mmCIF file as gemmi writes it, N, C-alpha and C atoms, coordinates in Angstrom:
data_model
loop_
_atom_site.group_PDB
_atom_site.id
_atom_site.type_symbol
_atom_site.label_atom_id
_atom_site.label_alt_id
_atom_site.label_comp_id
_atom_site.label_asym_id
_atom_site.label_entity_id
_atom_site.label_seq_id
_atom_site.pdbx_PDB_ins_code
_atom_site.Cartn_x
_atom_site.Cartn_y
_atom_site.Cartn_z
_atom_site.occupancy
_atom_site.B_iso_or_equiv
_atom_site.pdbx_formal_charge
_atom_site.auth_seq_id
_atom_site.auth_asym_id
_atom_site.pdbx_PDB_model_num
ATOM 1 N N . MET Axp A 1 ? 262.595 43.237 -54.6 1 0 ? 1 A 1
ATOM 2 C CA . MET Axp A 1 ? 261.299 43.615 -55.383 1 0 ? 1 A 1
ATOM 3 C C . MET Axp A 1 ? 259.987 42.768 -55.155 1 0 ? 1 A 1
ATOM 4 N N . LYS Axp A 2 ? 259.026 43.046 -54.761 1 0 ? 2 A 1
ATOM 5 C CA . LYS Axp A 2 ? 258.133 42.064 -54.772 1 0 ? 2 A 1
ATOM 6 C C . LYS Axp A 2 ? 257.266 41.995 -56.125 1 0 ? 2 A 1
ATOM 7 N N . ASP Axp A 3 ? 256.963 40.831 -56.605 1 0 ? 3 A 1
ATOM 8 C CA . ASP Axp A 3 ? 256.197 40.613 -57.951 1 0 ? 3 A 1
ATOM 9 C C . ASP Axp A 3 ? 254.785 41.295 -57.542 1 0 ? 3 A 1
ATOM 10 N N . LYS Axp A 4 ? 254.532 42.136 -58.587 1 0 ? 4 A 1
ATOM 11 C CA . LYS Axp A 4 ? 253.072 42.62 -58.733 1 0 ? 4 A 1
ATOM 12 C C . LYS Axp A 4 ? 252.065 41.624 -59.225 1 0 ? 4 A 1
ATOM 13 N N . LYS Axp A 5 ? 250.877 41.933 -58.588 1 0 ? 5 A 1
ATOM 14 C CA . LYS Axp A 5 ? 249.845 40.863 -58.964 1 0 ? 5 A 1
ATOM 15 C C . LYS Axp A 5 ? 248.527 41.61 -59.548 1 0 ? 5 A 1
ATOM 16 N N . ILE Axp A 6 ? 247.906 40.882 -60.441 1 0 ? 6 A 1
ATOM 17 C CA . ILE Axp A 6 ? 246.704 41.754 -61.113 1 0 ? 6 A 1
ATOM 18 C C . ILE Axp A 6 ? 245.476 41.182 -60.589 1 0 ? 6 A 1
ATOM 19 N N . ILE Axp A 7 ? 244.66 41.738 -59.549 1 0 ? 7 A 1
ATOM 20 C CA . ILE Axp A 7 ? 243.392 41.375 -59.106 1 0 ? 7 A 1
ATOM 21 C C . ILE Axp A 7 ? 242.367 41.982 -59.736 1 0 ? 7 A 1
ATOM 22 N N . VAL Axp A 8 ? 241.215 41.309 -60.255 1 0 ? 8 A 1
ATOM 23 C CA . VAL Axp A 8 ? 240.185 41.84 -60.998 1 0 ? 8 A 1
ATOM 24 C C . VAL Axp A 8 ? 239.004 41.668 -60.119 1 0 ? 8 A 1
ATOM 25 N N . THR Axp A 9 ? 238.13 42.677 -59.988 1 0 ? 9 A 1
ATOM 26 C CA . THR Axp A 9 ? 237.114 42.488 -59.33 1 0 ? 9 A 1
ATOM 27 C C . THR Axp A 9 ? 235.965 42.189 -60.393 1 0 ? 9 A 1
ATOM 28 N N . LEU Axp A 10 ? 235.214 41.149 -59.922 1 0 ? 10 A 1
ATOM 29 C CA . LEU Axp A 10 ? 234.067 40.674 -61.022 1 0 ? 10 A 1
ATOM 30 C C . LEU Axp A 10 ? 232.774 41.371 -60.278 1 0 ? 10 A 1
ATOM 31 N N . GLY Axp A 11 ? 231.956 41.961 -60.991 1 0 ? 11 A 1
ATOM 32 C CA . GLY Axp A 11 ? 230.681 42.526 -60.652 1 0 ? 11 A 1
ATOM 33 C C . GLY Axp A 11 ? 229.488 42.012 -61.887 1 0 ? 11 A 1
ATOM 34 N N . PRO Axp A 12 ? 228.48 42.661 -61.57 1 0 ? 12 A 1
ATOM 35 C CA . PRO Axp A 12 ? 227.118 42.007 -62.398 1 0 ? 12 A 1
ATOM 36 C C . PRO Axp A 12 ? 227.836 42.209 -63.988 1 0 ? 12 A 1
ATOM 37 N N . SER Axp A 13 ? 228.196 43.382 -64.317 1 0 ? 13 A 1
ATOM 38 C CA . SER Axp A 13 ? 228.492 43.442 -65.909 1 0 ? 13 A 1
ATOM 39 C C . SER Axp A 13 ? 229.614 42.504 -66.592 1 0 ? 13 A 1
ATOM 40 N N . SER Axp A 14 ? 230.426 41.975 -65.504 1 0 ? 14 A 1
ATOM 41 C CA . SER Axp A 14 ? 231.581 41.114 -65.947 1 0 ? 14 A 1
ATOM 42 C C . SER Axp A 14 ? 231.585 39.896 -65.487 1 0 ? 14 A 1
ATOM 43 N N . MET Axp A 15 ? 230.554 39.424 -64.894 1 0 ? 15 A 1
ATOM 44 C CA . MET Axp A 15 ? 230.582 38.057 -64.309 1 0 ? 15 A 1
ATOM 45 C C . MET Axp A 15 ? 229.799 37.26 -65.401 1 0 ? 15 A 1
ATOM 46 N N . ASN Axp A 16 ? 230.801 36.958 -66.585 1 0 ? 16 A 1
ATOM 47 C CA . ASN Axp A 16 ? 230.236 35.945 -67.685 1 0 ? 16 A 1
ATOM 48 C C . ASN Axp A 16 ? 231.618 35.324 -68.09 1 0 ? 16 A 1
ATOM 49 N N . LYS Axp A 17 ? 231.408 34.108 -68.89 1 0 ? 17 A 1
ATOM 50 C CA . LYS Axp A 17 ? 232.428 33.362 -69.309 1 0 ? 17 A 1
ATOM 51 C C . LYS Axp A 17 ? 233.282 34.222 -70.297 1 0 ? 17 A 1
ATOM 52 N N . ASN Axp A 18 ? 232.667 35.054 -71.217 1 0 ? 18 A 1
ATOM 53 C CA . ASN Axp A 18 ? 233.442 35.628 -72.179 1 0 ? 18 A 1
ATOM 54 C C . ASN Axp A 18 ? 234.516 36.584 -71.569 1 0 ? 18 A 1
ATOM 55 N N . THR Axp A 19 ? 234.127 37.212 -70.606 1 0 ? 19 A 1
ATOM 56 C CA . THR Axp A 19 ? 234.762 38.409 -70.029 1 0 ? 19 A 1
ATOM 57 C C . THR Axp A 19 ? 235.82 37.737 -69.104 1 0 ? 19 A 1
ATOM 58 N N . VAL Axp A 20 ? 235.617 36.673 -68.334 1 0 ? 20 A 1
ATOM 59 C CA . VAL Axp A 20 ? 236.558 36.116 -67.545 1 0 ? 20 A 1
ATOM 60 C C . VAL Axp A 20 ? 237.567 35.796 -68.35 1 0 ? 20 A 1
ATOM 61 N N . ASN Axp A 21 ? 237.237 35.007 -69.446 1 0 ? 21 A 1
ATOM 62 C CA . ASN Axp A 21 ? 238.282 34.221 -70.323 1 0 ? 21 A 1
ATOM 63 C C . ASN Axp A 21 ? 239.234 35.468 -70.831 1 0 ? 21 A 1
ATOM 64 N N . LYS Axp A 22 ? 238.599 36.667 -71.196 1 0 ? 22 A 1
ATOM 65 C CA . LYS Axp A 22 ? 239.428 37.584 -71.891 1 0 ? 22 A 1
ATOM 66 C C . LYS Axp A 22 ? 240.481 38.151 -71.024 1 0 ? 22 A 1
ATOM 67 N N . MET Axp A 23 ? 239.841 38.252 -69.644 1 0 ? 23 A 1
ATOM 68 C CA . MET Axp A 23 ? 240.911 38.71 -68.478 1 0 ? 23 A 1
ATOM 69 C C . MET Axp A 23 ? 241.853 37.654 -68.199 1 0 ? 23 A 1
ATOM 70 N N . ASP Axp A 24 ? 241.395 36.276 -68.01 1 0 ? 24 A 1
ATOM 71 C CA . ASP Axp A 24 ? 242.455 35.477 -67.672 1 0 ? 24 A 1
ATOM 72 C C . ASP Axp A 24 ? 243.6 35.324 -68.805 1 0 ? 24 A 1
ATOM 73 N N . ARG Axp A 25 ? 243.16 35.619 -70.153 1 0 ? 25 A 1
ATOM 74 C CA . ARG Axp A 25 ? 244.231 35.951 -71.152 1 0 ? 25 A 1
ATOM 75 C C . ARG Axp A 25 ? 245.333 37.147 -71.189 1 0 ? 25 A 1
ATOM 76 N N . LEU Axp A 26 ? 244.801 38.095 -70.512 1 0 ? 26 A 1
ATOM 77 C CA . LEU Axp A 26 ? 245.144 39.229 -70.525 1 0 ? 26 A 1
ATOM 78 C C . LEU Axp A 26 ? 246.369 39.112 -69.317 1 0 ? 26 A 1
ATOM 79 N N . GLY Axp A 27 ? 246.253 38.138 -68.373 1 0 ? 27 A 1
ATOM 80 C CA . GLY Axp A 27 ? 247.214 38.026 -67.414 1 0 ? 27 A 1
ATOM 81 C C . GLY Axp A 27 ? 246.951 38.395 -65.777 1 0 ? 27 A 1
ATOM 82 N N . VAL Axp A 28 ? 245.411 37.915 -65.625 1 0 ? 28 A 1
ATOM 83 C CA . VAL Axp A 28 ? 244.862 38.154 -64.373 1 0 ? 28 A 1
ATOM 84 C C . VAL Axp A 28 ? 245.504 37.151 -63.345 1 0 ? 28 A 1
ATOM 85 N N . ASP Axp A 29 ? 245.96 37.466 -62.06 1 0 ? 29 A 1
ATOM 86 C CA . ASP Axp A 29 ? 246.348 36.635 -61.347 1 0 ? 29 A 1
ATOM 87 C C . ASP Axp A 29 ? 245.276 36.092 -60.252 1 0 ? 29 A 1
ATOM 88 N N . TYR Axp A 30 ? 244.257 36.938 -59.894 1 0 ? 30 A 1
ATOM 89 C CA . TYR Axp A 30 ? 243.22 36.541 -59.137 1 0 ? 30 A 1
ATOM 90 C C . TYR Axp A 30 ? 242.028 37.231 -59.388 1 0 ? 30 A 1
ATOM 91 N N . PHE Axp A 31 ? 240.761 36.55 -59.291 1 0 ? 31 A 1
ATOM 92 C CA . PHE Axp A 31 ? 239.526 37.155 -59.483 1 0 ? 31 A 1
ATOM 93 C C . PHE Axp A 31 ? 239.092 37.286 -58.013 1 0 ? 31 A 1
ATOM 94 N N . ARG Axp A 32 ? 238.409 38.721 -57.839 1 0 ? 32 A 1
ATOM 95 C CA . ARG Axp A 32 ? 237.913 39.143 -56.632 1 0 ? 32 A 1
ATOM 96 C C . ARG Axp A 32 ? 236.353 39.113 -56.56 1 0 ? 32 A 1
ATOM 97 N N . ILE Axp A 33 ? 235.615 38.78 -55.626 1 0 ? 33 A 1
ATOM 98 C CA . ILE Axp A 33 ? 234.199 38.547 -55.715 1 0 ? 33 A 1
ATOM 99 C C . ILE Axp A 33 ? 233.788 39.892 -54.626 1 0 ? 33 A 1
ATOM 100 N N . ASN Axp A 34 ? 233.246 41.004 -54.84 1 0 ? 34 A 1
ATOM 101 C CA . ASN Axp A 34 ? 232.569 41.796 -54.103 1 0 ? 34 A 1
ATOM 102 C C . ASN Axp A 34 ? 231.574 41.31 -53.351 1 0 ? 34 A 1
ATOM 103 N N . LEU Axp A 35 ? 231.241 40.956 -52.036 1 0 ? 35 A 1
ATOM 104 C CA . LEU Axp A 35 ? 230.046 40.679 -51.705 1 0 ? 35 A 1
ATOM 105 C C . LEU Axp A 35 ? 228.91 41.665 -51.673 1 0 ? 35 A 1
ATOM 106 N N . SER Axp A 36 ? 229.316 42.79 -51.905 1 0 ? 36 A 1
ATOM 107 C CA . SER Axp A 36 ? 227.952 43.615 -52.059 1 0 ? 36 A 1
ATOM 108 C C . SER Axp A 36 ? 227.076 43.347 -53.339 1 0 ? 36 A 1
ATOM 109 N N . HIS Axp A 37 ? 227.836 42.75 -54.283 1 0 ? 37 A 1
ATOM 110 C CA . HIS Axp A 37 ? 227.411 42.459 -55.524 1 0 ? 37 A 1
ATOM 111 C C . HIS Axp A 37 ? 226.873 41.051 -55.616 1 0 ? 37 A 1
ATOM 112 N N . VAL Axp A 38 ? 226.801 40.111 -54.633 1 0 ? 38 A 1
ATOM 113 C CA . VAL Axp A 38 ? 226.403 38.723 -54.792 1 0 ? 38 A 1
ATOM 114 C C . VAL Axp A 38 ? 225.717 38.605 -53.368 1 0 ? 38 A 1
ATOM 115 N N . TYR Axp A 39 ? 224.455 37.777 -53.639 1 0 ? 39 A 1
ATOM 116 C CA . TYR Axp A 39 ? 223.687 37.201 -52.481 1 0 ? 39 A 1
ATOM 117 C C . TYR Axp A 39 ? 224.433 36.266 -52.034 1 0 ? 39 A 1
ATOM 118 N N . ILE Axp A 40 ? 224.46 35.995 -50.542 1 0 ? 40 A 1
ATOM 119 C CA . ILE Axp A 40 ? 225.109 35.11 -49.831 1 0 ? 40 A 1
ATOM 120 C C . ILE Axp A 40 ? 224.683 33.758 -50.005 1 0 ? 40 A 1
ATOM 121 N N . ASN Axp A 41 ? 223.262 33.459 -50.452 1 0 ? 41 A 1
ATOM 122 C CA . ASN Axp A 41 ? 222.723 32.357 -50.744 1 0 ? 41 A 1
ATOM 123 C C . ASN Axp A 41 ? 223.082 31.819 -52.232 1 0 ? 41 A 1
ATOM 124 N N . GLU Axp A 42 ? 223.854 32.658 -53 1 0 ? 42 A 1
ATOM 125 C CA . GLU Axp A 42 ? 224.079 32.492 -54.387 1 0 ? 42 A 1
ATOM 126 C C . GLU Axp A 42 ? 225.81 32.561 -54.621 1 0 ? 42 A 1
ATOM 127 N N . LEU Axp A 43 ? 226.368 32.501 -53.528 1 0 ? 43 A 1
ATOM 128 C CA . LEU Axp A 43 ? 227.851 32.851 -53.393 1 0 ? 43 A 1
ATOM 129 C C . LEU Axp A 43 ? 228.574 31.462 -53.744 1 0 ? 43 A 1
ATOM 130 N N . GLU Axp A 44 ? 228.112 30.143 -53.408 1 0 ? 44 A 1
ATOM 131 C CA . GLU Axp A 44 ? 228.724 28.997 -53.934 1 0 ? 44 A 1
ATOM 132 C C . GLU Axp A 44 ? 228.685 28.722 -55.171 1 0 ? 44 A 1
ATOM 133 N N . GLU Axp A 45 ? 227.46 29.034 -55.729 1 0 ? 45 A 1
ATOM 134 C CA . GLU Axp A 45 ? 227.13 28.862 -57.176 1 0 ? 45 A 1
ATOM 135 C C . GLU Axp A 45 ? 228.04 29.768 -58.14 1 0 ? 45 A 1
ATOM 136 N N . THR Axp A 46 ? 228.042 30.975 -57.71 1 0 ? 46 A 1
ATOM 137 C CA . THR Axp A 46 ? 228.974 31.851 -58.256 1 0 ? 46 A 1
ATOM 138 C C . THR Axp A 46 ? 230.38 31.563 -58.252 1 0 ? 46 A 1
ATOM 139 N N . ILE Axp A 47 ? 230.928 31.107 -57.434 1 0 ? 47 A 1
ATOM 140 C CA . ILE Axp A 47 ? 232.338 30.596 -57.224 1 0 ? 47 A 1
ATOM 141 C C . ILE Axp A 47 ? 232.516 29.456 -58.115 1 0 ? 47 A 1
ATOM 142 N N . ASN Axp A 48 ? 231.56 28.474 -58.13 1 0 ? 48 A 1
ATOM 143 C CA . ASN Axp A 48 ? 231.679 27.286 -58.835 1 0 ? 48 A 1
ATOM 144 C C . ASN Axp A 48 ? 231.713 27.865 -60.468 1 0 ? 48 A 1
ATOM 145 N N . LYS Axp A 49 ? 230.946 28.752 -60.941 1 0 ? 49 A 1
ATOM 146 C CA . LYS Axp A 49 ? 230.923 29.232 -62.305 1 0 ? 49 A 1
ATOM 147 C C . LYS Axp A 49 ? 232.188 29.719 -62.634 1 0 ? 49 A 1
ATOM 148 N N . ILE Axp A 50 ? 232.871 30.731 -61.74 1 0 ? 50 A 1
ATOM 149 C CA . ILE Axp A 50 ? 234.133 31.09 -61.951 1 0 ? 50 A 1
ATOM 150 C C . ILE Axp A 50 ? 235.332 30.038 -62.182 1 0 ? 50 A 1
ATOM 151 N N . LYS Axp A 51 ? 235.109 29.126 -61.176 1 0 ? 51 A 1
ATOM 152 C CA . LYS Axp A 51 ? 236.052 27.874 -61.229 1 0 ? 51 A 1
ATOM 153 C C . LYS Axp A 51 ? 235.953 27.053 -62.532 1 0 ? 51 A 1
ATOM 154 N N . GLN Axp A 52 ? 234.654 27.12 -63.273 1 0 ? 52 A 1
ATOM 155 C CA . GLN Axp A 52 ? 234.42 26.265 -64.555 1 0 ? 52 A 1
ATOM 156 C C . GLN Axp A 52 ? 235.085 27.284 -65.564 1 0 ? 52 A 1
ATOM 157 N N . TRP Axp A 53 ? 235.417 28.828 -65.389 1 0 ? 53 A 1
ATOM 158 C CA . TRP Axp A 53 ? 235.812 29.277 -66.513 1 0 ? 53 A 1
ATOM 159 C C . TRP Axp A 53 ? 237.195 29.411 -66.329 1 0 ? 53 A 1
ATOM 160 N N . THR Axp A 54 ? 237.921 29.224 -65.311 1 0 ? 54 A 1
ATOM 161 C CA . THR Axp A 54 ? 239.196 29.652 -65.224 1 0 ? 54 A 1
ATOM 162 C C . THR Axp A 54 ? 239.827 28.831 -64.293 1 0 ? 54 A 1
ATOM 163 N N . ASP Axp A 55 ? 241.157 28.767 -64.102 1 0 ? 55 A 1
ATOM 164 C CA . ASP Axp A 55 ? 241.787 28.106 -63.026 1 0 ? 55 A 1
ATOM 165 C C . ASP Axp A 55 ? 242.544 28.898 -61.916 1 0 ? 55 A 1
ATOM 166 N N . LYS Axp A 56 ? 242.354 30.206 -61.936 1 0 ? 56 A 1
ATOM 167 C CA . LYS Axp A 56 ? 243.007 31.257 -61.224 1 0 ? 56 A 1
ATOM 168 C C . LYS Axp A 56 ? 242.081 31.245 -59.818 1 0 ? 56 A 1
ATOM 169 N N . PRO Axp A 57 ? 242.889 31.49 -58.858 1 0 ? 57 A 1
ATOM 170 C CA . PRO Axp A 57 ? 242.146 31.679 -57.541 1 0 ? 57 A 1
ATOM 171 C C . PRO Axp A 57 ? 241.13 32.649 -57.583 1 0 ? 57 A 1
ATOM 172 N N . VAL Axp A 58 ? 240.132 32.457 -56.645 1 0 ? 58 A 1
ATOM 173 C CA . VAL Axp A 58 ? 239.192 33.415 -56.565 1 0 ? 58 A 1
ATOM 174 C C . VAL Axp A 58 ? 239.088 34.238 -54.851 1 0 ? 58 A 1
ATOM 175 N N . CYS Axp A 59 ? 238.948 35.16 -54.745 1 0 ? 59 A 1
ATOM 176 C CA . CYS Axp A 59 ? 239.104 35.634 -53.447 1 0 ? 59 A 1
ATOM 177 C C . CYS Axp A 59 ? 237.664 36.55 -53.108 1 0 ? 59 A 1
ATOM 178 N N . LEU Axp A 60 ? 237.479 36.763 -51.71 1 0 ? 60 A 1
ATOM 179 C CA . LEU Axp A 60 ? 236.026 37.368 -51.557 1 0 ? 60 A 1
ATOM 180 C C . LEU Axp A 60 ? 236.529 38.648 -50.825 1 0 ? 60 A 1
ATOM 181 N N . ASP Axp A 61 ? 235.753 39.704 -51.045 1 0 ? 61 A 1
ATOM 182 C CA . ASP Axp A 61 ? 235.969 41.064 -50.436 1 0 ? 61 A 1
ATOM 183 C C . ASP Axp A 61 ? 234.448 41.304 -49.466 1 0 ? 61 A 1
ATOM 184 N N . SER Axp A 62 ? 234.533 41.724 -48.429 1 0 ? 62 A 1
ATOM 185 C CA . SER Axp A 62 ? 233.473 41.899 -47.496 1 0 ? 62 A 1
ATOM 186 C C . SER Axp A 62 ? 232.99 43.298 -47.831 1 0 ? 62 A 1
ATOM 187 N N . GLU Axp A 63 ? 231.694 43.086 -47.724 1 0 ? 63 A 1
ATOM 188 C CA . GLU Axp A 63 ? 230.972 44.433 -48.073 1 0 ? 63 A 1
ATOM 189 C C . GLU Axp A 63 ? 231.156 45.64 -47.254 1 0 ? 63 A 1
ATOM 190 N N . GLY Axp A 64 ? 230.882 46.916 -47.814 1 0 ? 64 A 1
ATOM 191 C CA . GLY Axp A 64 ? 231.143 47.961 -47.044 1 0 ? 64 A 1
ATOM 192 C C . GLY Axp A 64 ? 232.286 48.314 -46.395 1 0 ? 64 A 1
ATOM 193 N N . ALA Axp A 65 ? 232.267 49.458 -45.541 1 0 ? 65 A 1
ATOM 194 C CA . ALA Axp A 65 ? 233.629 49.969 -44.87 1 0 ? 65 A 1
ATOM 195 C C . ALA Axp A 65 ? 233.781 49.032 -43.464 1 0 ? 65 A 1
ATOM 196 N N . GLN Axp A 66 ? 234.317 47.774 -43.818 1 0 ? 66 A 1
ATOM 197 C CA . GLN Axp A 66 ? 234.702 46.985 -42.463 1 0 ? 66 A 1
ATOM 198 C C . GLN Axp A 66 ? 236.063 46.797 -42.452 1 0 ? 66 A 1
ATOM 199 N N . LEU Axp A 67 ? 236.429 46.479 -41.188 1 0 ? 67 A 1
ATOM 200 C CA . LEU Axp A 67 ? 238.117 46.16 -41.066 1 0 ? 67 A 1
ATOM 201 C C . LEU Axp A 67 ? 238.227 44.788 -41.844 1 0 ? 67 A 1
ATOM 202 N N . ARG Axp A 68 ? 239.254 44.92 -42.48 1 0 ? 68 A 1
ATOM 203 C CA . ARG Axp A 68 ? 239.609 43.64 -43.596 1 0 ? 68 A 1
ATOM 204 C C . ARG Axp A 68 ? 241.069 43.065 -43.172 1 0 ? 68 A 1
ATOM 205 N N . THR Axp A 69 ? 241.075 41.968 -42.76 1 0 ? 69 A 1
ATOM 206 C CA . THR Axp A 69 ? 242.268 41.306 -42.447 1 0 ? 69 A 1
ATOM 207 C C . THR Axp A 69 ? 242.924 40.209 -43.236 1 0 ? 69 A 1
């Protein structure tokens, strides 16, 4: 049996230190950024913010209905 992981998508209403810390304490394994909610020129800054708030991995999800590999 595979271990289940909790992946949380961060968006405009949850992209803050308090919310990330709460989710971290509740057992989140990965934080996901939906690229449809972040301007590409702000992406590095956004990732750096999350890394300051938690040591959990950050993954990216491409915007729209695209093939994901």
